[in-house]
mmCIF file of C-alpha atoms and ligand atoms in Angstrom:
data_model
loop_
_atom_site.group_PDB
_atom_site.id
_atom_site.type_symbol
_atom_site.label_atom_id
_atom_site.label_comp_id
_atom_site.label_asym_id
_atom_site.label_seq_id
_atom_site.Cartn_x
_atom_site.Cartn_y
_atom_site.Cartn_z
ATOM 1 C CA MET A 254 105.737 87.809 90.442
ATOM 2 C CA THR A 255 106.237 90.826 92.730
ATOM 3 C CA ASN A 256 103.487 90.333 95.308
ATOM 4 C CA LYS A 257 103.663 93.772 96.888
ATOM 5 C CA SER A 258 103.169 97.222 95.429
ATOM 6 C CA THR A 259 102.469 100.767 96.604
ATOM 7 C CA ALA A 260 100.696 103.414 94.546
ATOM 8 C CA ARG A 261 99.695 107.038 95.063
ATOM 9 C CA ALA A 262 96.565 108.519 93.521
ATOM 10 C CA HIS A 263 95.320 112.069 93.898
ATOM 11 C CA THR A 264 91.688 113.023 94.328
ATOM 12 C CA ASN A 265 89.823 114.825 91.596
ATOM 13 C CA ILE A 266 86.956 117.264 91.777
ATOM 14 C CA ALA A 267 84.488 117.258 88.911
ATOM 15 C CA LEU A 268 83.702 120.499 87.083
ATOM 16 C CA ILE A 269 81.049 118.617 85.106
ATOM 17 C CA LYS A 270 79.642 116.104 87.570
ATOM 18 C CA TYR A 271 78.972 112.390 87.316
ATOM 19 C CA TRP A 272 75.632 111.893 89.050
ATOM 20 C CA GLY A 273 73.676 108.851 87.882
ATOM 21 C CA LYS A 274 74.406 105.341 86.667
ATOM 22 C CA ALA A 275 73.106 103.703 83.491
ATOM 23 C CA ASN A 276 74.474 100.403 84.836
ATOM 24 C CA GLN A 277 74.866 100.048 88.591
ATOM 25 C CA GLU A 278 76.880 96.828 88.612
ATOM 26 C CA LEU A 279 79.455 97.927 86.047
ATOM 27 C CA ILE A 280 79.341 101.590 87.109
ATOM 28 C CA ILE A 281 78.553 102.996 83.676
ATOM 29 C CA PRO A 282 77.419 106.621 84.094
ATOM 30 C CA THR A 283 74.473 108.355 82.437
ATOM 31 C CA ASN A 284 76.696 111.203 81.239
ATOM 32 C CA ASP A 285 80.293 112.136 80.457
ATOM 33 C CA SER A 286 82.082 114.133 83.159
ATOM 34 C CA LEU A 287 85.215 116.253 83.467
ATOM 35 C CA SER A 288 87.422 116.883 86.480
ATOM 36 C CA LEU A 289 90.537 118.514 87.829
ATOM 37 C CA THR A 290 92.979 116.276 89.713
ATOM 38 C CA LEU A 291 94.336 118.025 92.814
ATOM 39 C CA ASP A 292 97.862 118.080 94.220
ATOM 40 C CA GLN A 293 96.991 118.485 97.931
ATOM 41 C CA PHE A 294 94.723 115.480 98.493
ATOM 42 C CA TYR A 295 95.786 111.905 97.843
ATOM 43 C CA THR A 296 95.766 108.283 98.982
ATOM 44 C CA ASP A 297 98.798 106.006 99.346
ATOM 45 C CA THR A 298 97.905 102.319 99.219
ATOM 46 C CA THR A 299 100.059 99.206 99.541
ATOM 47 C CA VAL A 300 98.712 95.817 98.499
ATOM 48 C CA GLU A 301 100.575 92.659 99.464
ATOM 49 C CA PHE A 302 99.253 89.259 98.420
ATOM 50 C CA ASP A 303 100.165 86.754 101.116
ATOM 51 C CA ALA A 304 99.135 83.082 101.056
ATOM 52 C CA ASN A 305 99.596 82.907 104.861
ATOM 53 C CA LEU A 306 96.667 85.241 105.537
ATOM 54 C CA ASN A 307 93.250 83.786 106.395
ATOM 55 C CA GLY A 308 91.462 86.477 104.420
ATOM 56 C CA ASP A 309 91.905 90.041 103.178
ATOM 57 C CA GLN A 310 92.906 92.645 105.734
ATOM 58 C CA LEU A 311 92.313 96.388 105.398
ATOM 59 C CA VAL A 312 94.245 98.849 107.517
ATOM 60 C CA LEU A 313 93.160 102.433 106.826
ATOM 61 C CA ASN A 314 94.897 105.343 108.542
ATOM 62 C CA ASN A 315 96.565 102.826 110.919
ATOM 63 C CA GLN A 316 93.252 101.260 111.998
ATOM 64 C CA LEU A 317 92.083 97.763 111.178
ATOM 65 C CA ILE A 318 88.797 98.118 109.286
ATOM 66 C CA THR A 319 85.967 95.583 109.250
ATOM 67 C CA GLY A 320 82.420 95.795 107.912
ATOM 68 C CA LYS A 321 81.124 97.410 104.729
ATOM 69 C CA MET A 322 84.288 99.296 103.804
ATOM 70 C CA ALA A 323 86.407 96.143 104.101
ATOM 71 C CA THR A 324 83.848 94.084 102.136
ATOM 72 C CA LYS A 325 83.874 96.664 99.327
ATOM 73 C CA THR A 326 87.665 96.552 99.174
ATOM 74 C CA SER A 327 87.702 92.726 99.050
ATOM 75 C CA ALA A 328 85.074 92.677 96.289
ATOM 76 C CA PHE A 329 87.302 95.036 94.331
ATOM 77 C CA LEU A 330 90.360 92.843 94.890
ATOM 78 C CA ASP A 331 88.306 89.890 93.588
ATOM 79 C CA LEU A 332 88.160 91.667 90.214
ATOM 80 C CA ILE A 333 91.960 91.815 90.224
ATOM 81 C CA ARG A 334 92.290 88.201 91.400
ATOM 82 C CA ASN A 335 89.984 87.108 88.556
ATOM 83 C CA MET A 336 92.048 88.999 86.012
ATOM 84 C CA ALA A 337 95.283 87.469 87.354
ATOM 85 C CA SER A 338 93.790 83.986 87.930
ATOM 86 C CA ILE A 339 94.884 83.899 91.574
ATOM 87 C CA ASP A 340 92.992 83.400 94.814
ATOM 88 C CA THR A 341 95.556 84.685 97.314
ATOM 89 C CA PRO A 342 94.328 86.948 100.131
ATOM 90 C CA ALA A 343 95.930 90.353 100.530
ATOM 91 C CA LYS A 344 96.851 92.899 103.141
ATOM 92 C CA ILE A 345 95.873 96.429 102.115
ATOM 93 C CA THR A 346 97.469 99.292 103.973
ATOM 94 C CA SER A 347 96.184 102.707 103.072
ATOM 95 C CA ILE A 348 96.605 106.288 104.214
ATOM 96 C CA ASN A 349 94.119 108.935 103.132
ATOM 97 C CA HIS A 350 95.643 112.401 102.965
ATOM 98 C CA VAL A 351 92.072 113.619 102.583
ATOM 99 C CA PRO A 352 89.041 113.339 104.911
ATOM 100 C CA THR A 353 87.203 110.034 104.303
ATOM 101 C CA ALA A 354 83.611 110.180 102.960
ATOM 102 C CA ALA A 355 83.182 113.936 103.494
ATOM 103 C CA GLY A 356 82.566 114.935 99.883
ATOM 104 C CA LEU A 357 86.250 115.512 99.175
ATOM 105 C CA ALA A 358 86.534 112.519 96.852
ATOM 106 C CA SER A 359 88.363 110.003 99.044
ATOM 107 C CA SER A 360 86.722 107.193 97.084
ATOM 108 C CA ALA A 361 88.281 108.539 93.892
ATOM 109 C CA SER A 362 91.862 108.533 95.161
ATOM 110 C CA ALA A 363 91.231 105.337 97.174
ATOM 111 C CA PHE A 364 90.082 103.132 94.311
ATOM 112 C CA ALA A 365 92.552 104.583 91.805
ATOM 113 C CA ALA A 366 95.410 103.793 94.230
ATOM 114 C CA LEU A 367 93.963 100.351 95.000
ATOM 115 C CA ALA A 368 93.560 99.526 91.296
ATOM 116 C CA ALA A 369 97.163 100.468 90.576
ATOM 117 C CA ALA A 370 98.771 98.848 93.649
ATOM 118 C CA GLY A 371 96.563 95.742 93.504
ATOM 119 C CA SER A 372 97.019 95.041 89.800
ATOM 120 C CA ASP A 373 100.769 95.654 90.002
ATOM 121 C CA ALA A 374 101.120 93.397 93.063
ATOM 122 C CA ALA A 375 99.165 90.686 91.196
ATOM 123 C CA GLY A 376 101.661 90.880 88.329
ATOM 124 C CA LEU A 377 99.290 92.511 85.846
ATOM 125 C CA ALA A 378 100.904 95.217 83.727
ATOM 126 C CA LEU A 379 97.872 97.359 82.954
ATOM 127 C CA SER A 380 97.864 100.414 80.696
ATOM 128 C CA ARG A 381 96.452 103.674 82.071
ATOM 129 C CA THR A 382 93.223 103.073 80.130
ATOM 130 C CA GLU A 383 92.926 99.578 81.627
ATOM 131 C CA LEU A 384 93.646 101.002 85.080
ATOM 132 C CA SER A 385 90.962 103.628 84.547
ATOM 133 C CA ARG A 386 88.421 100.928 83.608
ATOM 134 C CA LEU A 387 89.396 98.888 86.646
ATOM 135 C CA ALA A 388 89.305 101.843 89.083
ATOM 136 C CA ARG A 389 85.816 102.673 87.770
ATOM 137 C CA ARG A 390 84.513 99.365 89.151
ATOM 138 C CA GLY A 391 85.456 100.486 92.683
ATOM 139 C CA SER A 392 84.018 103.980 92.470
ATOM 140 C CA GLY A 393 83.020 105.887 89.344
ATOM 141 C CA SER A 394 84.960 109.046 90.139
ATOM 142 C CA ALA A 395 88.143 106.943 90.614
ATOM 143 C CA THR A 396 88.235 106.341 86.865
ATOM 144 C CA ARG A 397 89.395 109.978 86.408
ATOM 145 C CA SER A 398 92.065 109.910 89.165
ATOM 146 C CA ILE A 399 94.381 107.797 87.012
ATOM 147 C CA PHE A 400 95.160 110.991 85.096
ATOM 148 C CA GLY A 401 96.506 114.359 86.148
ATOM 149 C CA GLY A 402 95.144 117.812 85.332
ATOM 150 C CA PHE A 403 91.851 117.986 83.477
ATOM 151 C CA ALA A 404 90.509 114.469 82.806
ATOM 152 C CA GLU A 405 87.397 113.463 80.944
ATOM 153 C CA TRP A 406 85.377 110.320 81.645
ATOM 154 C CA ILE A 407 83.735 109.062 78.471
ATOM 155 C CA ALA A 408 80.544 107.401 79.715
ATOM 156 C CA GLY A 409 80.481 104.697 77.037
ATOM 157 C CA ASP A 410 77.922 101.924 77.275
ATOM 158 C CA SER A 411 79.959 98.877 78.291
ATOM 159 C CA ASP A 412 82.808 97.887 80.577
ATOM 160 C CA ALA A 413 85.209 98.088 77.635
ATOM 161 C CA ASN A 414 84.422 101.630 76.515
ATOM 162 C CA SER A 415 83.737 103.476 79.784
ATOM 163 C CA TYR A 416 86.981 105.080 80.968
ATOM 164 C CA ALA A 417 88.704 108.397 81.475
ATOM 165 C CA GLN A 418 91.274 110.017 79.283
ATOM 166 C CA PRO A 419 93.445 113.070 79.747
ATOM 167 C CA PHE A 420 91.901 116.265 78.423
ATOM 168 C CA GLN A 421 94.820 118.488 79.474
ATOM 169 C CA GLU A 422 97.352 116.834 81.793
ATOM 170 C CA ASN A 423 99.814 119.701 82.055
ATOM 171 C CA VAL A 424 97.715 122.602 83.169
ATOM 172 C CA THR A 425 99.497 125.897 82.628
ATOM 173 C CA MET A 426 96.628 128.293 83.333
ATOM 174 C CA ASP A 427 96.197 129.761 86.807
ATOM 175 C CA ILE A 428 93.421 127.676 88.351
ATOM 176 C CA GLN A 429 93.082 126.304 91.875
ATOM 177 C CA MET A 430 90.497 124.952 94.255
ATOM 178 C CA LEU A 431 90.356 126.642 97.613
ATOM 179 C CA THR A 432 88.822 123.972 99.786
ATOM 180 C CA VAL A 433 86.693 125.069 102.698
ATOM 181 C CA VAL A 434 86.250 122.186 105.111
ATOM 182 C CA VAL A 435 83.222 123.081 107.221
ATOM 183 C CA ASP A 436 82.565 119.464 108.199
ATOM 184 C CA ALA A 437 85.036 116.575 107.851
ATOM 185 C CA THR A 438 82.752 113.898 109.311
ATOM 186 C CA GLU A 439 81.309 111.033 107.255
ATOM 187 C CA LYS A 440 78.235 111.914 105.236
ATOM 188 C CA LYS A 441 74.915 110.244 106.026
ATOM 189 C CA ILE A 442 73.865 109.568 102.436
ATOM 190 C CA GLY A 443 76.678 108.087 100.345
ATOM 191 C CA SER A 444 77.064 109.209 96.731
ATOM 192 C CA ARG A 445 76.033 105.769 95.522
ATOM 193 C CA ALA A 446 72.637 105.813 97.237
ATOM 194 C CA GLY A 447 72.137 109.546 96.664
ATOM 195 C CA MET A 448 72.619 109.482 92.897
ATOM 196 C CA GLN A 449 70.467 106.366 92.467
ATOM 197 C CA HIS A 450 67.620 107.921 94.440
ATOM 198 C CA ALA A 451 67.894 111.120 92.380
ATOM 199 C CA LEU A 452 67.912 109.174 89.102
ATOM 200 C CA SER A 453 64.880 107.078 90.092
ATOM 201 C CA THR A 454 62.706 109.882 91.461
ATOM 202 C CA SER A 455 63.680 113.381 90.271
ATOM 203 C CA PRO A 456 61.410 114.576 87.443
ATOM 204 C CA PHE A 457 64.332 116.672 86.180
ATOM 205 C CA PHE A 458 66.845 113.860 85.820
ATOM 206 C CA LYS A 459 66.641 113.655 81.989
ATOM 207 C CA THR A 460 67.181 117.391 81.744
ATOM 208 C CA TRP A 461 70.236 117.068 83.988
ATOM 209 C CA VAL A 462 71.762 114.573 81.536
ATOM 210 C CA THR A 463 71.119 116.722 78.442
ATOM 211 C CA GLU A 464 72.271 119.956 80.137
ATOM 212 C CA SER A 465 75.489 118.296 81.366
ATOM 213 C CA ALA A 466 76.319 117.215 77.826
ATOM 214 C CA LYS A 467 75.998 120.846 76.679
ATOM 215 C CA ASP A 468 78.055 122.090 79.655
ATOM 216 C CA LEU A 469 80.809 119.642 78.767
ATOM 217 C CA VAL A 470 81.156 120.976 75.217
ATOM 218 C CA THR A 471 81.312 124.592 76.429
ATOM 219 C CA ILE A 472 83.746 123.963 79.285
ATOM 220 C CA LYS A 473 86.147 122.035 77.044
ATOM 221 C CA GLU A 474 86.290 124.980 74.664
ATOM 222 C CA ALA A 475 86.835 127.331 77.620
ATOM 223 C CA ILE A 476 89.691 125.157 78.978
ATOM 224 C CA LYS A 477 91.368 125.137 75.564
ATOM 225 C CA ARG A 478 91.420 128.937 75.469
ATOM 226 C CA ALA A 479 92.214 129.208 79.226
ATOM 227 C CA ASP A 480 89.035 131.236 79.776
ATOM 228 C CA PHE A 481 88.891 131.107 83.566
ATOM 229 C CA ALA A 482 85.589 132.973 84.039
ATOM 230 C CA THR A 483 83.678 130.713 81.646
ATOM 231 C CA ILE A 484 85.152 127.582 83.255
ATOM 232 C CA GLY A 485 84.051 128.843 86.677
ATOM 233 C CA GLU A 486 80.561 129.896 85.562
ATOM 234 C CA ILE A 487 79.823 126.567 83.908
ATOM 235 C CA ALA A 488 81.275 124.508 86.752
ATOM 236 C CA GLU A 489 79.290 126.355 89.431
ATOM 237 C CA ASN A 490 76.076 126.094 87.476
ATOM 238 C CA ASN A 491 76.631 122.395 86.734
ATOM 239 C CA ALA A 492 77.160 121.710 90.457
ATOM 240 C CA LEU A 493 73.993 123.615 91.373
ATOM 241 C CA GLN A 494 72.057 121.606 88.779
ATOM 242 C CA MET A 495 73.333 118.360 90.315
ATOM 243 C CA HIS A 496 72.220 119.503 93.761
ATOM 244 C CA ALA A 497 68.855 120.628 92.345
ATOM 245 C CA ILE A 498 68.306 117.030 91.217
ATOM 246 C CA ASN A 499 68.691 115.948 94.842
ATOM 247 C CA LEU A 500 66.331 118.636 96.142
ATOM 248 C CA SER A 501 63.744 117.605 93.548
ATOM 249 C CA ALA A 502 63.983 113.857 94.304
ATOM 250 C CA LYS A 503 61.098 112.203 96.163
ATOM 251 C CA PRO A 504 61.682 112.557 99.069
ATOM 252 C CA GLY A 505 64.039 115.428 98.429
ATOM 253 C CA PHE A 506 67.388 115.631 100.184
ATOM 254 C CA THR A 507 70.504 117.768 100.220
ATOM 255 C CA TYR A 508 74.170 117.515 101.104
ATOM 256 C CA PHE A 509 74.255 121.230 101.910
ATOM 257 C CA ASN A 510 74.204 122.582 105.435
ATOM 258 C CA GLY A 511 73.847 126.175 106.606
ATOM 259 C CA ALA A 512 77.548 126.858 106.103
ATOM 260 C CA THR A 513 77.348 125.682 102.473
ATOM 261 C CA ILE A 514 74.686 128.296 101.713
ATOM 262 C CA GLN A 515 76.638 130.999 103.567
ATOM 263 C CA LEU A 516 79.731 130.132 101.524
ATOM 264 C CA LEU A 517 77.754 130.258 98.272
ATOM 265 C CA ASN A 518 76.646 133.761 99.262
ATOM 266 C CA ILE A 519 80.231 134.822 100.057
ATOM 267 C CA VAL A 520 81.353 133.589 96.630
ATOM 268 C CA GLN A 521 78.568 135.572 94.948
ATOM 269 C CA GLU A 522 79.481 138.712 96.907
ATOM 270 C CA LEU A 523 83.132 138.293 95.904
ATOM 271 C CA ARG A 524 82.069 138.176 92.264
ATOM 272 C CA GLN A 525 80.040 141.332 92.705
ATOM 273 C CA GLN A 526 83.262 142.957 93.938
ATOM 274 C CA GLY A 527 85.033 141.829 90.775
ATOM 275 C CA ILE A 528 86.871 138.786 92.211
ATOM 276 C CA PRO A 529 86.458 135.774 89.897
ATOM 277 C CA ALA A 530 85.493 133.014 92.354
ATOM 278 C CA TYR A 531 83.115 130.120 91.695
ATOM 279 C CA ALA A 532 81.844 127.324 93.934
ATOM 280 C CA THR A 533 81.495 123.610 93.421
ATOM 281 C CA MET A 534 80.080 121.062 95.880
ATOM 282 C CA ASP A 535 79.987 117.279 95.830
ATOM 283 C CA ALA A 536 78.250 114.728 98.042
ATOM 284 C CA GLY A 537 78.941 116.678 101.216
ATOM 285 C CA PRO A 538 78.614 120.189 102.672
ATOM 286 C CA ASN A 539 82.181 121.270 101.930
ATOM 287 C CA VAL A 540 82.749 123.912 99.269
ATOM 288 C CA LYS A 541 85.579 124.041 96.774
ATOM 289 C CA ILE A 542 86.158 127.562 95.462
ATOM 290 C CA ILE A 543 87.463 127.589 91.908
ATOM 291 C CA SER A 544 89.796 130.561 91.907
ATOM 292 C CA GLN A 545 93.118 132.035 90.807
ATOM 293 C CA SER A 546 96.277 132.266 92.931
ATOM 294 C CA THR A 547 96.276 136.077 92.826
ATOM 295 C CA ASP A 548 92.969 136.109 94.756
ATOM 296 C CA THR A 549 93.802 133.541 97.462
ATOM 297 C CA GLU A 550 94.274 136.131 100.190
ATOM 298 C CA THR A 551 91.150 138.161 99.388
ATOM 299 C CA ILE A 552 88.967 135.045 99.226
ATOM 300 C CA SER A 553 90.490 133.536 102.396
ATOM 301 C CA ASN A 554 89.934 136.805 104.300
ATOM 302 C CA ALA A 555 86.303 136.963 103.178
ATOM 303 C CA ILE A 556 85.739 133.405 104.421
ATOM 304 C CA LYS A 557 87.663 133.895 107.681
ATOM 305 C CA SER A 558 85.590 136.969 108.505
ATOM 306 C CA VAL A 559 82.503 134.728 108.686
ATOM 307 C CA PHE A 560 84.157 131.410 109.666
ATOM 308 C CA PRO A 561 87.235 132.345 111.734
ATOM 309 C CA THR A 562 88.201 128.752 112.616
ATOM 310 C CA VAL A 563 87.444 126.969 109.346
ATOM 311 C CA THR A 564 90.152 124.885 107.633
ATOM 312 C CA LEU A 565 91.193 126.292 104.262
ATOM 313 C CA GLU A 566 93.453 124.454 101.834
ATOM 314 C CA VAL A 567 94.632 125.577 98.460
ATOM 315 C CA ALA A 568 94.882 122.764 95.917
ATOM 316 C CA LYS A 569 96.481 123.202 92.505
ATOM 317 C CA PRO A 570 96.276 120.861 89.511
ATOM 318 C CA GLY A 571 97.862 117.555 90.506
ATOM 319 C CA PRO A 572 99.446 114.523 88.821
ATOM 320 C CA GLY A 573 98.027 111.179 87.790
ATOM 321 C CA ILE A 574 98.796 107.784 89.267
ATOM 322 C CA SER A 575 102.326 106.942 90.382
ATOM 323 C CA PHE A 576 104.081 103.966 91.949
ATOM 324 C CA LEU A 577 106.130 104.404 95.104
ATOM 325 C CA ASN A 578 107.998 101.085 94.845
HETATM 326 P P1 ADP B 217 83.993 110.700 99.423
HETATM 327 O O1 ADP B 217 83.223 111.970 99.376
HETATM 328 O O2 ADP B 217 85.105 110.783 100.416
HETATM 329 O O3 ADP B 217 84.460 110.204 98.078
HETATM 330 P P2 ADP B 217 82.254 108.369 99.317
HETATM 331 O O4 ADP B 217 81.131 107.979 100.246
HETATM 332 O O5 ADP B 217 81.984 108.563 97.872
HETATM 333 O O6 ADP B 217 82.935 109.660 99.965
HETATM 334 O O7 ADP B 217 83.393 107.311 99.468
HETATM 335 C C1 ADP B 217 83.932 106.969 100.705
HETATM 336 C C2 ADP B 217 84.135 105.472 100.680
HETATM 337 O O8 ADP B 217 85.301 105.163 99.899
HETATM 338 C C3 ADP B 217 84.418 104.897 102.043
HETATM 339 O O9 ADP B 217 83.246 104.643 102.753
HETATM 340 C C4 ADP B 217 85.163 103.617 101.672
HETATM 341 O O10 ADP B 217 84.274 102.597 101.269
HETATM 342 C C5 ADP B 217 85.967 104.060 100.463
HETATM 343 N N1 ADP B 217 87.317 104.451 100.844
HETATM 344 C C6 ADP B 217 87.769 105.691 101.163
HETATM 345 N N2 ADP B 217 89.078 105.678 101.392
HETATM 346 C C7 ADP B 217 89.507 104.403 101.234
HETATM 347 C C8 ADP B 217 90.789 103.767 101.251
HETATM 348 N N3 ADP B 217 91.885 104.475 101.482
HETATM 349 N N4 ADP B 217 90.849 102.444 100.989
HETATM 350 C C9 ADP B 217 89.731 101.745 100.674
HETATM 351 N N5 ADP B 217 88.500 102.284 100.609
HETATM 352 C C10 ADP B 217 88.374 103.599 100.869
HETATM 353 C C1 DP6 B 218 79.372 114.154 93.402
HETATM 354 O O1 DP6 B 218 82.309 108.115 92.425
HETATM 355 O O2 DP6 B 218 81.703 108.436 94.855
HETATM 356 O O3 DP6 B 218 81.620 113.412 93.473
HETATM 357 O O4 DP6 B 218 80.538 105.443 91.615
HETATM 358 O O5 DP6 B 218 78.834 105.133 93.402
HETATM 359 O O6 DP6 B 218 81.270 105.123 93.987
HETATM 360 P P1 DP6 B 218 80.186 105.660 93.071
HETATM 361 O O7 DP6 B 218 80.111 107.222 93.311
HETATM 362 P P2 DP6 B 218 81.253 108.316 93.433
HETATM 363 O O8 DP6 B 218 80.395 109.614 93.058
HETATM 364 C C2 DP6 B 218 80.985 110.849 92.829
HETATM 365 C C3 DP6 B 218 79.953 111.872 92.670
HETATM 366 C C4 DP6 B 218 80.439 113.306 92.729
HETATM 367 C C5 DP6 B 218 80.625 113.873 91.322
HETATM 368 C C6 DP6 B 218 81.863 113.445 90.566
HETATM 369 O O9 DP6 B 218 82.889 113.121 91.165
HETATM 370 O O10 DP6 B 218 81.790 113.461 89.319
#
C-alpha cells in the first residue's frame, strides 16, 4: 500500500446555498445546492500514515495545529481508517491558498483535499461519487469541491445518496467571481453553529427550503442557456434569503459588517449603470461579485474608489480534485 498521497482541491462558492442540516451527524442537508468551483483558491494536502507516530499530527500553513481543528481532522481520518480497516496514525500537511475560516470556503477545499489524499494514502481507490460522500462528512460544502465548474449537491436522505455531481464541468460561458476581501480574519460564528441556530429558531426556515428548491430549478435552466443575468439575479437573491434567515433567528445574527452593506450598494449602483454585477456572501463579511471578464476593470474601479486598499481577486471556473503524486 502507498502510505502517502497529496491532493489538491479548489474551493467552491454556492450560487444556491446549503444552509441547514436534516442530519447533523451525517451532514445531510435540508436542501439541494449548486456551486461554482474556483481556480484561484485551493488547498494542497498531504497525508502520510506512519506507524512510528504517537498520534495524528496536523501542520497547516507550516504551523503545528492542536485543539479543535486538529480533533476535527483526526475524527475525519477515523472515517478513512474504518473504511480501510487500519489504525495507523497520520501526519497531515496542508497549505491553504485561501484565507482560513473567513467565509471563502476553506473548509470545502480542505475536506475535499483531505478525503482524496487520506483515502488514497490508505490504499482505498474511491470513485468521485464515493469521494464526494466522504468529503461531505468533513464539511458539507466539501462534497461539491470534488468536481469542477458548476456542481450540484443532491441532498438525499442517507449517507449513501447525499453527494454532489457535476452539472457543467467545462464552463464555456464568461462568468467569474471577483472576490473582495474586506476581512480575512476567522469568523466568530462558524457555519456549523450558525446554520443550526437559524434552522432551530428562524420562523422563515421552511420557506427558505422551498424557495431554494425553486431557485435551483430556475438557475439550472439559466446555466444551460448561458443566461448570465438570470444566474446572477437568482444567486444574489438566494444569498440574501440565506442571510435573512440569520437575521430572523432568535437571537438574530449576521455575518455582514459595514463594508458588506457598502459593497452590496456598489453592486446595485453598477447594475443601475448597466453593468451586470451580482453579489453573493457566505458565512463571513467578504463579498464575491458574480461578473463577466469584460467588466472587471469597471467593477474594480468602483470598489477601489470606496475601498482603496482592499484586496481584489478574480476567480474563474476551476477544476475538480487532482492528485499531485
Ligand atoms: P470557511 O469560511 O473558511 O469555510 P469554516 O468555519 O466553514 O470557514 O471552516 C473553517 C474550518 O475548516 C477550520 O476551522 C478548520 O476546522 C477547517 N480547515 C480549514 N482549512 C483546513 C485544512 N487545510 N486542513 C484541515 N482543516 C481545515
Ligand atoms: C454559507 O460546509 O462550512 O458556505 O457542513 O457544517 O461544515 P458544515 O458547513 P459548511 O457550510 C457552508 C455554508 C455556506 C453555503 C454553501 O457553501 O453552500
